[in-house]
Amino acid sequence: MNHFSRAFDIVPERININIIMNHIYQTFGNFKTYDKDFLHHKTEENFRAVLERQVPQQKSQIERIYDDGRDNSITLNAIFNDIKFDHRYTDLKSFVDYLEPELNFFRNDSEKIANFVEETIANLEFYKWSIDHMIKIHRKMIDDIDQILRQLLILKSTNTYRYLAGEITMKDIDDQILAQQINISGSFQQSQLQFGTHSTMHINQINNQALQQVCNQMREIIDQSNELPEVKQDIKNIVAEIEATNNPSAFKDAYTKLTSALSNHITIFTAFASSRILTELTKYLG
């Protein structure tokens, strides 16, 4: 499903841009929740009254955790609406180039405020629950922004972004595709010269050996992730299916199954993409 109701890839791609865009969309949805969380501490917990009674001299410093936090969450939610509906951000490059500096600014601001207030209250004696919780909300916002920024880095490595940025031309992309085709074809022809009528068996063995290395790398990344054991095993099972394929059709089915599963586990997806595993796997799509 494409939450943005528009396609961002305009040239042949090795990375599924829609999966990344949809996760960015979903992560941005968290900022609306954070806004409500901040507001709860003002209207329900009445944290300002607590500060006024218990630490009046530090009140103006401490309450910045709310003021800046709520401002940031509201603004980030507004940015979210911009990227959904503003016609200025309909292509991938304008989308990434707009988001990246904005997110870096709010990330740094939230980190600065969270650290400042944390240090301010460290040696004070008062009812800190609301303040501590709002510091945690800032940390969650920082984590979400970091996640989106990592995804933007992946988007900047795509053919579409690099083409729009003038870093590569259509000829470069065509040459890239041709090189992959030649690599596959050349390996096959070489195996025919070496092994004659048994070439099909040997080319599968050669490909499987390289593919096995990629699959082993995927397993290592999965094991190092923070996903639940059952999630890790489910994805490993798909990796095993990929490893066992012996024809392009079966591989494509297994590859599609993998990318679909990864769409729900962006941490592993990001690690695969940044390690160029997904790029490597596309070579076997034929």
PDB file of C-alpha atoms in Angstrom:
ATOM      1  CA  MET A   1       0.000   0.000   0.000  1.00  0.00           C
ATOM      2  CA  ASN A   2       1.277   3.466  -0.926  1.00  0.00           C
ATOM      3  CA  HIS A   3       0.107   5.914   1.756  1.00  0.00           C
ATOM      4  CA  PHE A   4       1.234   8.900  -0.297  1.00  0.00           C
ATOM      5  CA  SER A   5      -1.094   8.079  -3.216  1.00  0.00           C
ATOM      6  CA  ARG A   6       1.714   8.810  -5.645  1.00  0.00           C
ATOM      7  CA  ALA A   7       4.718   6.933  -6.971  1.00  0.00           C
ATOM      8  CA  PHE A   8       8.156   8.367  -6.272  1.00  0.00           C
ATOM      9  CA  ASP A   9      10.288   6.084  -8.429  1.00  0.00           C
ATOM     10  CA  ILE A  10      10.646   7.472 -11.951  1.00  0.00           C
ATOM     11  CA  VAL A  11      13.512   5.289 -13.178  1.00  0.00           C
ATOM     12  CA  PRO A  12      14.379   1.581 -12.729  1.00  0.00           C
ATOM     13  CA  GLU A  13      15.206   0.904  -9.073  1.00  0.00           C
ATOM     14  CA  ARG A  14      17.041  -1.711  -7.043  1.00  0.00           C
ATOM     15  CA  ILE A  15      15.359  -0.625  -3.798  1.00  0.00           C
ATOM     16  CA  ASN A  16      11.622  -0.679  -3.115  1.00  0.00           C
ATOM     17  CA  ILE A  17      11.021   3.021  -2.506  1.00  0.00           C
ATOM     18  CA  ASN A  18       7.366   2.548  -1.567  1.00  0.00           C
ATOM     19  CA  ILE A  19       8.250   0.382   1.433  1.00  0.00           C
ATOM     20  CA  ILE A  20      10.565   3.062   2.799  1.00  0.00           C
ATOM     21  CA  MET A  21       8.090   5.860   2.106  1.00  0.00           C
ATOM     22  CA  ASN A  22       5.293   4.014   3.873  1.00  0.00           C
ATOM     23  CA  HIS A  23       7.433   3.512   6.961  1.00  0.00           C
ATOM     24  CA  ILE A  24       8.299   7.200   6.980  1.00  0.00           C
ATOM     25  CA  TYR A  25       4.573   7.905   6.785  1.00  0.00           C
ATOM     26  CA  GLN A  26       3.838   5.566   9.687  1.00  0.00           C
ATOM     27  CA  THR A  27       6.641   6.956  11.856  1.00  0.00           C
ATOM     28  CA  PHE A  28       5.476  10.524  11.311  1.00  0.00           C
ATOM     29  CA  GLY A  29       2.092   9.479  12.676  1.00  0.00           C
ATOM     30  CA  ASN A  30       3.707   9.108  16.111  1.00  0.00           C
ATOM     31  CA  PHE A  31       4.182  12.861  16.503  1.00  0.00           C
ATOM     32  CA  LYS A  32       0.435  13.440  16.754  1.00  0.00           C
ATOM     33  CA  THR A  33       0.393  10.982  19.655  1.00  0.00           C
ATOM     34  CA  TYR A  34       3.301  12.765  21.331  1.00  0.00           C
ATOM     35  CA  ASP A  35       1.409  16.053  21.081  1.00  0.00           C
ATOM     36  CA  LYS A  36      -1.496  14.491  22.978  1.00  0.00           C
ATOM     37  CA  ASP A  37       0.911  13.078  25.558  1.00  0.00           C
ATOM     38  CA  PHE A  38       2.431  16.502  26.214  1.00  0.00           C
ATOM     39  CA  LEU A  39      -1.024  18.076  26.469  1.00  0.00           C
ATOM     40  CA  HIS A  40      -2.060  15.434  29.006  1.00  0.00           C
ATOM     41  CA  HIS A  41       0.638  16.612  31.394  1.00  0.00           C
ATOM     42  CA  LYS A  42      -0.629  20.173  31.157  1.00  0.00           C
ATOM     43  CA  THR A  43      -4.369  19.593  31.400  1.00  0.00           C
ATOM     44  CA  GLU A  44      -4.618  16.398  33.444  1.00  0.00           C
ATOM     45  CA  GLU A  45      -1.453  16.283  35.529  1.00  0.00           C
ATOM     46  CA  ASN A  46      -1.290  20.080  35.934  1.00  0.00           C
ATOM     47  CA  PHE A  47       2.498  19.928  36.057  1.00  0.00           C
ATOM     48  CA  ARG A  48       2.883  23.733  36.068  1.00  0.00           C
ATOM     49  CA  ALA A  49       1.065  23.996  39.404  1.00  0.00           C
ATOM     50  CA  VAL A  50       3.361  21.337  40.851  1.00  0.00           C
ATOM     51  CA  LEU A  51       6.417  23.301  39.733  1.00  0.00           C
ATOM     52  CA  GLU A  52       4.964  26.538  41.098  1.00  0.00           C
ATOM     53  CA  ARG A  53       4.411  24.986  44.523  1.00  0.00           C
ATOM     54  CA  GLN A  54       7.533  22.867  44.848  1.00  0.00           C
ATOM     55  CA  VAL A  55      10.318  24.459  42.757  1.00  0.00           C
ATOM     56  CA  PRO A  56       9.154  27.989  41.863  1.00  0.00           C
ATOM     57  CA  GLN A  57      12.661  29.307  41.213  1.00  0.00           C
ATOM     58  CA  GLN A  58      13.364  26.671  38.565  1.00  0.00           C
ATOM     59  CA  LYS A  59       9.845  26.605  37.100  1.00  0.00           C
ATOM     60  CA  SER A  60      10.618  28.643  33.971  1.00  0.00           C
ATOM     61  CA  GLN A  61      13.584  26.436  33.137  1.00  0.00           C
ATOM     62  CA  ILE A  62      11.878  23.116  33.768  1.00  0.00           C
ATOM     63  CA  GLU A  63       8.620  23.876  31.967  1.00  0.00           C
ATOM     64  CA  ARG A  64      10.544  24.253  28.725  1.00  0.00           C
ATOM     65  CA  ILE A  65      10.333  20.466  28.483  1.00  0.00           C
ATOM     66  CA  TYR A  66       6.638  20.964  27.766  1.00  0.00           C
ATOM     67  CA  ASP A  67       6.762  24.203  25.782  1.00  0.00           C
ATOM     68  CA  ASP A  68       9.469  23.084  23.365  1.00  0.00           C
ATOM     69  CA  GLY A  69       8.221  19.505  23.246  1.00  0.00           C
ATOM     70  CA  ARG A  70       4.680  20.447  22.328  1.00  0.00           C
ATOM     71  CA  ASP A  71       5.876  23.026  19.791  1.00  0.00           C
ATOM     72  CA  ASN A  72       8.127  20.432  18.172  1.00  0.00           C
ATOM     73  CA  SER A  73       5.483  17.719  18.032  1.00  0.00           C
ATOM     74  CA  ILE A  74       2.931  20.126  16.531  1.00  0.00           C
ATOM     75  CA  THR A  75       5.422  21.400  13.963  1.00  0.00           C
ATOM     76  CA  LEU A  76       6.549  17.901  13.006  1.00  0.00           C
ATOM     77  CA  ASN A  77       2.930  16.925  12.523  1.00  0.00           C
ATOM     78  CA  ALA A  78       2.490  19.990  10.295  1.00  0.00           C
ATOM     79  CA  ILE A  79       5.554  18.942   8.302  1.00  0.00           C
ATOM     80  CA  PHE A  80       3.906  15.550   7.939  1.00  0.00           C
ATOM     81  CA  ASN A  81       0.869  17.214   6.368  1.00  0.00           C
ATOM     82  CA  ASP A  82       3.155  19.235   4.089  1.00  0.00           C
ATOM     83  CA  ILE A  83       4.809  16.163   2.643  1.00  0.00           C
ATOM     84  CA  LYS A  84       1.441  14.498   2.143  1.00  0.00           C
ATOM     85  CA  PHE A  85      -0.344  17.306   0.351  1.00  0.00           C
ATOM     86  CA  ASP A  86       2.021  20.103  -0.720  1.00  0.00           C
ATOM     87  CA  HIS A  87       2.672  20.012  -4.471  1.00  0.00           C
ATOM     88  CA  ARG A  88       6.225  21.265  -3.890  1.00  0.00           C
ATOM     89  CA  TYR A  89       7.271  17.875  -2.515  1.00  0.00           C
ATOM     90  CA  THR A  90       5.861  15.495  -5.100  1.00  0.00           C
ATOM     91  CA  ASP A  91       9.208  14.168  -6.355  1.00  0.00           C
ATOM     92  CA  LEU A  92      11.693  12.176  -4.313  1.00  0.00           C
ATOM     93  CA  LYS A  93      14.496  14.748  -4.287  1.00  0.00           C
ATOM     94  CA  SER A  94      12.335  17.661  -3.116  1.00  0.00           C
ATOM     95  CA  PHE A  95      10.785  15.355  -0.509  1.00  0.00           C
ATOM     96  CA  VAL A  96      14.153  14.287   0.930  1.00  0.00           C
ATOM     97  CA  ASP A  97      15.818  17.697   0.629  1.00  0.00           C
ATOM     98  CA  TYR A  98      12.936  19.353   2.478  1.00  0.00           C
ATOM     99  CA  LEU A  99      12.710  16.783   5.256  1.00  0.00           C
ATOM    100  CA  GLU A 100      16.365  16.232   6.091  1.00  0.00           C
ATOM    101  CA  PRO A 101      17.314  19.703   7.430  1.00  0.00           C
ATOM    102  CA  GLU A 102      13.948  20.110   9.161  1.00  0.00           C
ATOM    103  CA  LEU A 103      14.313  16.809  10.977  1.00  0.00           C
ATOM    104  CA  ASN A 104      17.910  17.502  11.956  1.00  0.00           C
ATOM    105  CA  PHE A 105      16.874  20.834  13.478  1.00  0.00           C
ATOM    106  CA  PHE A 106      14.076  19.359  15.599  1.00  0.00           C
ATOM    107  CA  ARG A 107      16.160  16.360  16.564  1.00  0.00           C
ATOM    108  CA  ASN A 108      18.948  18.572  17.887  1.00  0.00           C
ATOM    109  CA  ASP A 109      16.480  20.873  19.626  1.00  0.00           C
ATOM    110  CA  SER A 110      14.711  18.015  21.409  1.00  0.00           C
ATOM    111  CA  GLU A 111      18.011  16.500  22.483  1.00  0.00           C
ATOM    112  CA  LYS A 112      19.246  19.851  23.790  1.00  0.00           C
ATOM    113  CA  ILE A 113      16.078  20.512  25.803  1.00  0.00           C
ATOM    114  CA  ALA A 114      15.854  16.977  27.186  1.00  0.00           C
ATOM    115  CA  ASN A 115      19.470  17.104  28.362  1.00  0.00           C
ATOM    116  CA  PHE A 116      19.073  20.603  29.809  1.00  0.00           C
ATOM    117  CA  VAL A 117      15.962  19.794  31.841  1.00  0.00           C
ATOM    118  CA  GLU A 118      17.363  16.444  32.935  1.00  0.00           C
ATOM    119  CA  GLU A 119      20.418  18.200  34.348  1.00  0.00           C
ATOM    120  CA  THR A 120      18.283  20.947  35.901  1.00  0.00           C
ATOM    121  CA  ILE A 121      16.101  18.563  37.912  1.00  0.00           C
ATOM    122  CA  ALA A 122      18.848  16.077  38.796  1.00  0.00           C
ATOM    123  CA  ASN A 123      19.429  17.413  42.320  1.00  0.00           C
ATOM    124  CA  LEU A 124      15.997  18.884  42.980  1.00  0.00           C
ATOM    125  CA  GLU A 125      13.436  17.319  45.294  1.00  0.00           C
ATOM    126  CA  PHE A 126       9.899  17.520  43.916  1.00  0.00           C
ATOM    127  CA  TYR A 127       7.230  15.365  42.281  1.00  0.00           C
ATOM    128  CA  LYS A 128       9.014  14.615  38.995  1.00  0.00           C
ATOM    129  CA  TRP A 129       6.748  12.096  37.306  1.00  0.00           C
ATOM    130  CA  SER A 130       5.362  14.411  34.632  1.00  0.00           C
ATOM    131  CA  ILE A 131       8.731  15.964  33.885  1.00  0.00           C
ATOM    132  CA  ASP A 132      10.466  12.591  33.683  1.00  0.00           C
ATOM    133  CA  HIS A 133       7.772  11.316  31.351  1.00  0.00           C
ATOM    134  CA  MET A 134       8.036  14.356  29.084  1.00  0.00           C
ATOM    135  CA  ILE A 135      11.800  13.842  28.902  1.00  0.00           C
ATOM    136  CA  LYS A 136      11.072  10.291  27.752  1.00  0.00           C
ATOM    137  CA  ILE A 137       8.686  11.627  25.102  1.00  0.00           C
ATOM    138  CA  HIS A 138      11.494  13.815  23.786  1.00  0.00           C
ATOM    139  CA  ARG A 139      13.740  10.742  23.637  1.00  0.00           C
ATOM    140  CA  LYS A 140      11.068   8.871  21.684  1.00  0.00           C
ATOM    141  CA  MET A 141      10.802  11.772  19.262  1.00  0.00           C
ATOM    142  CA  ILE A 142      14.572  11.715  18.796  1.00  0.00           C
ATOM    143  CA  ASP A 143      14.500   7.966  18.122  1.00  0.00           C
ATOM    144  CA  ASP A 144      11.728   8.384  15.556  1.00  0.00           C
ATOM    145  CA  ILE A 145      13.540  11.240  13.835  1.00  0.00           C
ATOM    146  CA  ASP A 146      16.743   9.177  13.730  1.00  0.00           C
ATOM    147  CA  GLN A 147      14.816   6.333  12.140  1.00  0.00           C
ATOM    148  CA  ILE A 148      13.401   8.618   9.452  1.00  0.00           C
ATOM    149  CA  LEU A 149      16.829  10.164   8.820  1.00  0.00           C
ATOM    150  CA  ARG A 150      18.312   6.699   8.266  1.00  0.00           C
ATOM    151  CA  GLN A 151      15.565   5.981   5.774  1.00  0.00           C
ATOM    152  CA  LEU A 152      16.264   9.263   3.991  1.00  0.00           C
ATOM    153  CA  LEU A 153      19.894   8.189   3.584  1.00  0.00           C
ATOM    154  CA  ILE A 154      18.700   5.056   1.833  1.00  0.00           C
ATOM    155  CA  LEU A 155      16.436   7.132  -0.410  1.00  0.00           C
ATOM    156  CA  LYS A 156      19.400   9.340  -1.318  1.00  0.00           C
ATOM    157  CA  SER A 157      21.208   6.259  -2.617  1.00  0.00           C
ATOM    158  CA  THR A 158      18.395   5.344  -5.023  1.00  0.00           C
ATOM    159  CA  ASN A 159      18.631   5.794  -8.764  1.00  0.00           C
ATOM    160  CA  THR A 160      15.652   8.151  -8.722  1.00  0.00           C
ATOM    161  CA  TYR A 161      17.164  10.567  -6.203  1.00  0.00           C
ATOM    162  CA  ARG A 162      20.584  10.500  -7.839  1.00  0.00           C
ATOM    163  CA  TYR A 163      19.016  11.018 -11.269  1.00  0.00           C
ATOM    164  CA  LEU A 164      16.994  14.020 -10.059  1.00  0.00           C
ATOM    165  CA  ALA A 165      20.097  15.393  -8.310  1.00  0.00           C
ATOM    166  CA  GLY A 166      22.068  15.185 -11.550  1.00  0.00           C
ATOM    167  CA  GLU A 167      24.499  12.667 -10.081  1.00  0.00           C
ATOM    168  CA  ILE A 168      23.703  10.037 -12.715  1.00  0.00           C
ATOM    169  CA  THR A 169      22.080  10.021 -16.148  1.00  0.00           C
ATOM    170  CA  MET A 170      19.654   7.635 -17.800  1.00  0.00           C
ATOM    171  CA  LYS A 171      22.631   6.246 -19.683  1.00  0.00           C
ATOM    172  CA  ASP A 172      24.312   5.455 -16.361  1.00  0.00           C
ATOM    173  CA  ILE A 173      21.179   3.629 -15.234  1.00  0.00           C
ATOM    174  CA  ASP A 174      20.908   1.765 -18.534  1.00  0.00           C
ATOM    175  CA  ASP A 175      24.586   0.810 -18.245  1.00  0.00           C
ATOM    176  CA  GLN A 176      23.952  -0.381 -14.697  1.00  0.00           C
ATOM    177  CA  ILE A 177      21.121  -2.640 -15.849  1.00  0.00           C
ATOM    178  CA  LEU A 178      23.160  -3.863 -18.810  1.00  0.00           C
ATOM    179  CA  ALA A 179      26.121  -4.644 -16.560  1.00  0.00           C
ATOM    180  CA  GLN A 180      23.899  -6.809 -14.371  1.00  0.00           C
ATOM    181  CA  GLN A 181      22.565  -8.617 -17.419  1.00  0.00           C
ATOM    182  CA  ILE A 182      26.070  -9.128 -18.793  1.00  0.00           C
ATOM    183  CA  ASN A 183      27.229 -10.385 -15.404  1.00  0.00           C
ATOM    184  CA  ILE A 184      24.495 -13.003 -15.327  1.00  0.00           C
ATOM    185  CA  SER A 185      24.872 -13.884 -19.001  1.00  0.00           C
ATOM    186  CA  GLY A 186      28.665 -13.918 -18.814  1.00  0.00           C
ATOM    187  CA  SER A 187      28.667 -16.239 -15.844  1.00  0.00           C
ATOM    188  CA  PHE A 188      26.345 -18.579 -17.693  1.00  0.00           C
ATOM    189  CA  GLN A 189      28.439 -18.559 -20.867  1.00  0.00           C
ATOM    190  CA  GLN A 190      31.619 -19.127 -18.879  1.00  0.00           C
ATOM    191  CA  SER A 191      30.061 -22.110 -17.184  1.00  0.00           C
ATOM    192  CA  GLN A 192      29.055 -23.502 -20.577  1.00  0.00           C
ATOM    193  CA  LEU A 193      32.650 -23.269 -21.789  1.00  0.00           C
ATOM    194  CA  GLN A 194      33.924 -24.970 -18.678  1.00  0.00           C
ATOM    195  CA  PHE A 195      31.258 -27.582 -18.122  1.00  0.00           C
ATOM    196  CA  GLY A 196      29.584 -28.193 -21.476  1.00  0.00           C
ATOM    197  CA  THR A 197      26.247 -29.963 -21.365  1.00  0.00           C
ATOM    198  CA  HIS A 198      26.180 -29.855 -17.567  1.00  0.00           C
ATOM    199  CA  SER A 199      26.405 -26.047 -17.553  1.00  0.00           C
ATOM    200  CA  THR A 200      22.958 -25.498 -16.037  1.00  0.00           C
ATOM    201  CA  MET A 201      23.825 -27.534 -13.001  1.00  0.00           C
ATOM    202  CA  HIS A 202      27.131 -25.737 -12.523  1.00  0.00           C
ATOM    203  CA  ILE A 203      25.807 -22.227 -13.029  1.00  0.00           C
ATOM    204  CA  ASN A 204      23.224 -22.958 -10.344  1.00  0.00           C
ATOM    205  CA  GLN A 205      26.003 -24.122  -8.060  1.00  0.00           C
ATOM    206  CA  ILE A 206      28.021 -20.961  -8.727  1.00  0.00           C
ATOM    207  CA  ASN A 207      25.024 -18.719  -8.125  1.00  0.00           C
ATOM    208  CA  ASN A 208      24.006 -20.668  -5.048  1.00  0.00           C
ATOM    209  CA  GLN A 209      27.462 -20.288  -3.557  1.00  0.00           C
ATOM    210  CA  ALA A 210      27.321 -16.498  -3.886  1.00  0.00           C
ATOM    211  CA  LEU A 211      23.705 -16.432  -2.768  1.00  0.00           C
ATOM    212  CA  GLN A 212      24.544 -18.503   0.289  1.00  0.00           C
ATOM    213  CA  GLN A 213      27.029 -15.849   1.389  1.00  0.00           C
ATOM    214  CA  VAL A 214      24.334 -13.180   1.099  1.00  0.00           C
ATOM    215  CA  CYS A 215      21.891 -15.343   3.039  1.00  0.00           C
ATOM    216  CA  ASN A 216      24.437 -15.917   5.792  1.00  0.00           C
ATOM    217  CA  GLN A 217      24.917 -12.163   6.043  1.00  0.00           C
ATOM    218  CA  MET A 218      21.153 -11.720   6.323  1.00  0.00           C
ATOM    219  CA  ARG A 219      21.003 -14.246   9.145  1.00  0.00           C
ATOM    220  CA  GLU A 220      23.726 -12.388  11.038  1.00  0.00           C
ATOM    221  CA  ILE A 221      21.829  -9.106  10.744  1.00  0.00           C
ATOM    222  CA  ILE A 222      18.592 -10.771  11.836  1.00  0.00           C
ATOM    223  CA  ASP A 223      20.301 -12.319  14.871  1.00  0.00           C
ATOM    224  CA  GLN A 224      21.769  -8.947  15.867  1.00  0.00           C
ATOM    225  CA  SER A 225      18.408  -7.172  15.640  1.00  0.00           C
ATOM    226  CA  ASN A 226      16.149  -6.435  18.592  1.00  0.00           C
ATOM    227  CA  GLU A 227      13.168  -8.224  17.090  1.00  0.00           C
ATOM    228  CA  LEU A 228      11.284 -10.908  18.995  1.00  0.00           C
ATOM    229  CA  PRO A 229      12.641 -14.464  18.606  1.00  0.00           C
ATOM    230  CA  GLU A 230       9.567 -15.583  16.669  1.00  0.00           C
ATOM    231  CA  VAL A 231       9.913 -12.643  14.268  1.00  0.00           C
ATOM    232  CA  LYS A 232      13.567 -13.462  13.699  1.00  0.00           C
ATOM    233  CA  GLN A 233      12.691 -17.071  12.974  1.00  0.00           C
ATOM    234  CA  ASP A 234       9.924 -16.135  10.537  1.00  0.00           C
ATOM    235  CA  ILE A 235      12.295 -13.966   8.515  1.00  0.00           C
ATOM    236  CA  LYS A 236      15.017 -16.609   8.687  1.00  0.00           C
ATOM    237  CA  ASN A 237      12.555 -19.109   7.248  1.00  0.00           C
ATOM    238  CA  ILE A 238      12.048 -16.827   4.257  1.00  0.00           C
ATOM    239  CA  VAL A 239      15.815 -16.457   3.906  1.00  0.00           C
ATOM    240  CA  ALA A 240      16.019 -20.246   3.800  1.00  0.00           C
ATOM    241  CA  GLU A 241      13.438 -20.255   0.993  1.00  0.00           C
ATOM    242  CA  ILE A 242      15.545 -17.765  -0.952  1.00  0.00           C
ATOM    243  CA  GLU A 243      18.652 -19.851  -0.394  1.00  0.00           C
ATOM    244  CA  ALA A 244      16.914 -22.996  -1.651  1.00  0.00           C
ATOM    245  CA  THR A 245      15.578 -21.502  -4.902  1.00  0.00           C
ATOM    246  CA  ASN A 246      16.927 -22.880  -8.149  1.00  0.00           C
ATOM    247  CA  ASN A 247      15.103 -20.854 -10.795  1.00  0.00           C
ATOM    248  CA  PRO A 248      14.263 -17.160 -11.358  1.00  0.00           C
ATOM    249  CA  SER A 249      10.523 -17.626 -10.852  1.00  0.00           C
ATOM    250  CA  ALA A 250      10.910 -19.276  -7.450  1.00  0.00           C
ATOM    251  CA  PHE A 251      13.502 -16.698  -6.431  1.00  0.00           C
ATOM    252  CA  LYS A 252      11.211 -13.821  -7.385  1.00  0.00           C
ATOM    253  CA  ASP A 253       8.400 -15.289  -5.283  1.00  0.00           C
ATOM    254  CA  ALA A 254      10.691 -15.699  -2.283  1.00  0.00           C
ATOM    255  CA  TYR A 255      12.189 -12.217  -2.768  1.00  0.00           C
ATOM    256  CA  THR A 256       8.710 -10.659  -2.865  1.00  0.00           C
ATOM    257  CA  LYS A 257       7.808 -12.569   0.284  1.00  0.00           C
ATOM    258  CA  LEU A 258      10.940 -11.234   1.996  1.00  0.00           C
ATOM    259  CA  THR A 259      10.351  -7.573   1.103  1.00  0.00           C
ATOM    260  CA  SER A 260       6.740  -7.893   2.213  1.00  0.00           C
ATOM    261  CA  ALA A 261       7.820  -9.295   5.581  1.00  0.00           C
ATOM    262  CA  LEU A 262      10.486  -6.617   5.995  1.00  0.00           C
ATOM    263  CA  SER A 263       7.894  -3.888   5.470  1.00  0.00           C
ATOM    264  CA  ASN A 264       6.728  -4.617   9.022  1.00  0.00           C
ATOM    265  CA  HIS A 265      10.245  -4.663  10.465  1.00  0.00           C
ATOM    266  CA  ILE A 266      11.970  -1.506   9.298  1.00  0.00           C
ATOM    267  CA  THR A 267      15.059  -1.963  11.495  1.00  0.00           C
ATOM    268  CA  ILE A 268      16.043  -5.135   9.671  1.00  0.00           C
ATOM    269  CA  PHE A 269      14.959  -3.665   6.344  1.00  0.00           C
ATOM    270  CA  THR A 270      17.183  -0.628   6.906  1.00  0.00           C
ATOM    271  CA  ALA A 271      20.131  -2.826   7.889  1.00  0.00           C
ATOM    272  CA  PHE A 272      19.664  -4.951   4.760  1.00  0.00           C
ATOM    273  CA  ALA A 273      19.442  -1.879   2.542  1.00  0.00           C
ATOM    274  CA  SER A 274      22.442  -0.098   4.069  1.00  0.00           C
ATOM    275  CA  SER A 275      24.491  -3.296   3.703  1.00  0.00           C
ATOM    276  CA  ARG A 276      23.466  -3.405   0.022  1.00  0.00           C
ATOM    277  CA  ILE A 277      21.958  -6.837   0.557  1.00  0.00           C
ATOM    278  CA  LEU A 278      18.760  -5.910  -1.253  1.00  0.00           C
ATOM    279  CA  THR A 279      20.802  -4.574  -4.156  1.00  0.00           C
ATOM    280  CA  GLU A 280      22.738  -7.827  -4.274  1.00  0.00           C
ATOM    281  CA  LEU A 281      19.557  -9.893  -4.227  1.00  0.00           C
ATOM    282  CA  THR A 282      18.114  -8.046  -7.223  1.00  0.00           C
ATOM    283  CA  LYS A 283      20.918  -9.497  -9.341  1.00  0.00           C
ATOM    284  CA  TYR A 284      19.214 -12.868  -9.070  1.00  0.00           C
ATOM    285  CA  LEU A 285      15.840 -11.630 -10.267  1.00  0.00           C
ATOM    286  CA  GLY A 286      16.912 -12.259 -13.850  1.00  0.00           C
TER     287      GLY A 286
END
